[in-house]
């Protein structure tokens, strides 16, 4: 099985336009390690649209979530059939964890429609902070082969 | 031998964790394969390390045992360099491994902010 990762191009681009960013039995770094901190009362932080995952050709994804620190915030994985939404929550994480999340567009389990993104929902009053990374694999986990970078 | 190249083993990163988390090990697909090079210079820029140790380590084959090339427990006021070479008479710590990675091992509530650059020749 060939794994193809598509990301959504600029939201202003024509509907359906996406870019293939990686092919082969690898894993896509949906969000490299990121630490965010803010005072309370700030708006949600949403992943930039050019990094959203476009699952138009995929029926399942496995997300590996590593969250080493979180206080007064929730990491939300959400999905929408179009860039404009509406966005539906797939998973919400508010505690330190290292876990795998399976999303499917058919069959059982947690569903996704097409576009997938992350959002950090910070507390409306208190200061919040979060440190996490998100890795994603499409299809079966057994298809993944990783190797160090050759330079 | 490949031509010389400068690579970021790790671009600037800030990590933070609670006492329940053991730390972070760089993902396999971000390790550097140096097998085509004969020597390297590791530059560490570390703004902060609290309650943990940052290791730069290497092994010659995937699944092999790792040798620590450098370790850091505090922030650095200036970048430090570590010289690595595949030829003797260098000791184990100074011998350039085929695969290089970093790991951060924590104790208690921890945080770290750093960048690692590798010059390979």
XYZ file of C-alpha atoms in Angstrom:
272
model
C 0.000 0.000 0.000
C 1.318 3.410 -0.920
C 0.861 6.039 1.733
C 0.133 9.511 0.455
C -0.101 12.493 2.748
C -1.897 15.515 1.478
C -2.033 18.837 3.185
C -4.563 21.522 2.492
C -3.115 24.367 0.514
C -4.048 27.946 1.211
C -7.699 28.297 2.143
C -8.143 30.822 -0.659
C -7.113 28.296 -3.282
C -9.732 26.612 -5.393
C -11.876 24.101 -3.587
C -10.304 20.676 -3.415
C -6.769 21.822 -4.200
C -4.224 20.024 -2.071
C -0.571 19.219 -2.204
C 1.044 15.824 -1.837
C 3.792 16.234 0.731
C 5.067 12.720 1.274
C 4.659 9.311 -0.243
C 5.783 5.890 0.824
C 5.640 3.947 4.038
C 6.503 6.761 6.354
C 5.035 8.864 9.051
C 4.114 12.498 8.647
C 5.053 14.986 11.342
C 1.653 16.630 11.644
C 3.009 18.926 14.344
C 6.645 18.832 15.460
C 7.258 19.454 19.166
C 5.580 22.726 20.085
C 5.332 24.620 23.358
C 2.654 27.284 23.676
C 1.872 29.508 26.648
C -0.531 32.402 27.070
C -2.382 34.423 29.683
C -6.036 33.589 30.199
C -8.667 35.089 27.971
C -6.834 34.513 24.700
C -8.517 33.058 21.634
C -7.980 29.437 20.658
C -4.780 28.651 18.796
C -5.576 26.860 15.530
C -3.062 25.056 13.346
C -2.264 27.127 10.232
C -4.461 25.990 7.341
C -1.519 25.129 5.091
C -0.663 22.321 7.509
C -4.103 20.790 7.801
C -4.293 17.199 6.658
C -6.455 16.529 3.606
C -7.855 13.007 3.925
C -9.751 12.991 0.628
C -8.002 9.780 -0.498
C -7.656 8.082 2.885
C -10.054 6.003 4.945
C -8.050 5.810 8.159
C -5.317 7.547 10.101
C -3.399 6.756 13.247
C -2.228 9.748 15.246
C 0.487 9.421 17.867
C 0.067 12.139 20.451
C 2.859 12.974 22.877
C 1.871 15.612 25.391
C 4.428 16.144 28.135
C 2.940 19.243 29.731
C -0.478 20.814 29.887
C -2.119 23.175 32.293
C -5.496 24.872 31.821
C -5.681 23.880 28.151
C -7.150 21.203 25.907
C -5.653 19.863 22.697
C -8.466 19.170 20.249
C -8.195 17.117 17.069
C -11.035 18.079 14.774
C -12.313 17.410 11.284
C -14.472 19.098 8.657
C -15.790 18.196 5.192
C -14.585 21.533 3.824
C -12.074 24.174 4.875
C -14.889 26.455 5.926
C -16.256 23.879 8.363
C -18.239 23.067 10.358
C -15.477 21.514 12.441
C -16.392 18.514 14.566
C -14.307 17.362 17.491
C -12.638 13.986 16.980
C -10.670 13.840 20.199
C -9.907 16.152 23.119
C -6.906 15.720 25.396
C -6.437 17.723 28.581
C -3.877 15.644 30.483
C -0.298 14.565 29.987
C -0.289 11.510 27.740
C 1.490 9.456 25.118
C -1.215 7.719 23.170
C -2.430 6.560 19.778
C -5.680 7.827 18.258
C -7.332 5.995 15.365
C -9.582 7.977 13.041
C -11.662 6.412 10.313
C -14.001 7.678 7.619
C -15.735 4.325 7.369
C -16.553 1.533 9.775
C -16.377 1.920 13.538
C -14.362 4.084 15.842
C -13.781 7.805 15.874
C -14.740 9.391 12.578
C -13.182 12.037 10.392
C -14.724 13.587 7.299
C -11.974 15.174 5.188
C -9.758 17.919 6.583
C -8.087 17.360 9.948
C -6.415 19.984 12.123
C -5.464 20.601 15.741
C -6.666 23.381 17.974
C -5.570 24.386 21.464
C -8.442 25.546 23.603
C -6.932 27.640 26.406
C -8.709 28.571 29.598
C -10.822 31.710 29.350
C -9.570 33.078 32.659
C -6.334 31.450 33.824
C -2.910 31.363 32.176
C -2.358 28.185 30.183
C 0.557 26.219 28.766
C 0.991 23.116 26.632
C 3.830 21.082 25.080
C 3.039 18.412 22.487
C 3.830 16.741 19.185
C 1.560 14.941 16.708
C 2.689 12.245 14.290
C 0.340 10.660 11.782
C 0.281 7.481 9.755
C -2.299 6.687 7.109
C -3.604 3.186 6.589
C -2.300 0.299 8.644
C 0.390 0.880 11.257
C 2.305 -2.116 9.959
C 3.012 -0.278 6.711
C 5.255 2.245 8.452
C 8.981 2.036 7.920
C 11.220 4.691 9.407
C 14.868 5.323 8.738
C 17.362 7.983 9.831
C 18.059 10.976 7.586
C 20.879 10.413 5.121
C 22.990 13.538 4.560
C 32.957 9.970 1.008
C 30.173 12.516 0.697
C 30.845 16.214 0.439
C 30.751 18.337 3.556
C 27.402 19.484 4.830
C 25.909 21.335 7.779
C 22.667 19.885 9.118
C 20.416 20.727 12.009
C 20.218 17.686 14.203
C 17.520 19.680 15.943
C 16.213 23.150 15.024
C 15.360 25.405 17.978
C 12.948 23.558 20.226
C 11.371 24.209 23.609
C 10.122 21.266 25.607
C 8.409 21.134 28.945
C 7.149 18.263 31.040
C 5.806 17.217 34.380
C 7.425 14.811 36.795
C 5.339 11.948 35.434
C 7.020 12.095 32.040
C 10.409 10.468 31.612
C 11.643 12.790 28.897
C 11.819 12.803 25.127
C 13.861 10.800 22.646
C 14.274 12.134 19.125
C 12.170 10.206 16.612
C 14.027 7.700 14.442
C 13.310 9.498 11.174
C 15.053 12.604 12.525
C 18.296 10.894 13.504
C 21.249 11.737 11.266
C 22.927 8.980 9.275
C 26.592 9.996 9.091
C 27.857 6.810 7.487
C 29.049 8.672 4.376
C 31.218 11.076 6.404
C 34.499 10.701 8.242
C 34.304 13.460 10.820
C 31.867 15.865 12.427
C 31.591 18.885 14.688
C 28.610 19.106 16.999
C 27.512 22.569 18.035
C 25.161 22.847 20.989
C 23.253 26.035 21.737
C 21.344 25.620 24.958
C 19.270 28.440 26.394
C 17.861 26.473 29.288
C 17.833 23.080 30.892
C 16.015 22.546 34.157
C 15.803 19.211 35.976
C 17.150 16.992 33.272
C 20.045 16.024 31.047
C 20.282 16.451 27.293
C 22.350 13.709 25.683
C 23.737 13.600 22.176
C 24.495 9.975 21.469
C 25.202 7.611 18.627
C 25.358 4.014 17.515
C 26.738 2.341 14.425
C 23.736 0.181 13.529
C 20.063 0.535 14.262
C 19.308 -1.422 17.394
C 22.898 -1.230 18.600
C 24.055 0.197 21.899
C 24.445 3.964 22.162
C 27.558 5.887 23.114
C 27.182 9.324 24.671
C 29.035 11.959 22.659
C 28.009 14.903 24.848
C 25.699 15.670 27.736
C 24.363 18.938 29.114
C 22.568 19.698 32.379
C 22.364 23.494 32.296
C 21.992 26.311 29.819
C 25.149 27.523 28.080
C 26.283 31.127 27.857
C 27.935 30.350 24.514
C 27.701 27.607 21.922
C 29.970 24.643 22.616
C 31.673 22.409 20.092
C 32.367 18.682 20.254
C 34.751 17.200 17.685
C 34.006 13.707 16.405
C 36.026 11.518 14.058
C 35.780 7.966 12.755
C 39.515 7.399 12.822
C 41.643 6.262 15.759
C 43.217 7.303 18.100
C 40.017 8.936 19.278
C 38.300 7.401 22.278
C 34.769 6.091 22.203
C 33.161 9.390 23.152
C 34.942 11.238 20.360
C 34.362 8.595 17.717
C 31.746 9.674 15.182
C 28.917 7.130 15.202
C 27.018 6.217 12.051
C 23.712 7.292 13.592
C 23.351 10.382 15.791
C 20.346 11.398 17.875
C 19.466 13.370 21.001
C 17.477 12.408 24.052
C 16.353 14.328 27.100
C 16.055 12.440 30.362
C 14.166 14.270 33.063
C 13.759 14.289 36.806
C 10.844 16.172 38.315
C 9.167 19.021 36.469
C 11.478 19.847 33.601
C 12.005 22.109 30.648
C 14.627 22.698 27.999
C 15.260 24.999 25.061
C 18.052 24.177 22.639
C 19.382 23.781 19.093
C 21.883 21.202 17.837
C 23.857 21.614 14.632
C 26.148 19.077 13.044
C 28.914 19.872 10.561
C 29.821 16.706 8.658
C 32.943 16.338 6.507
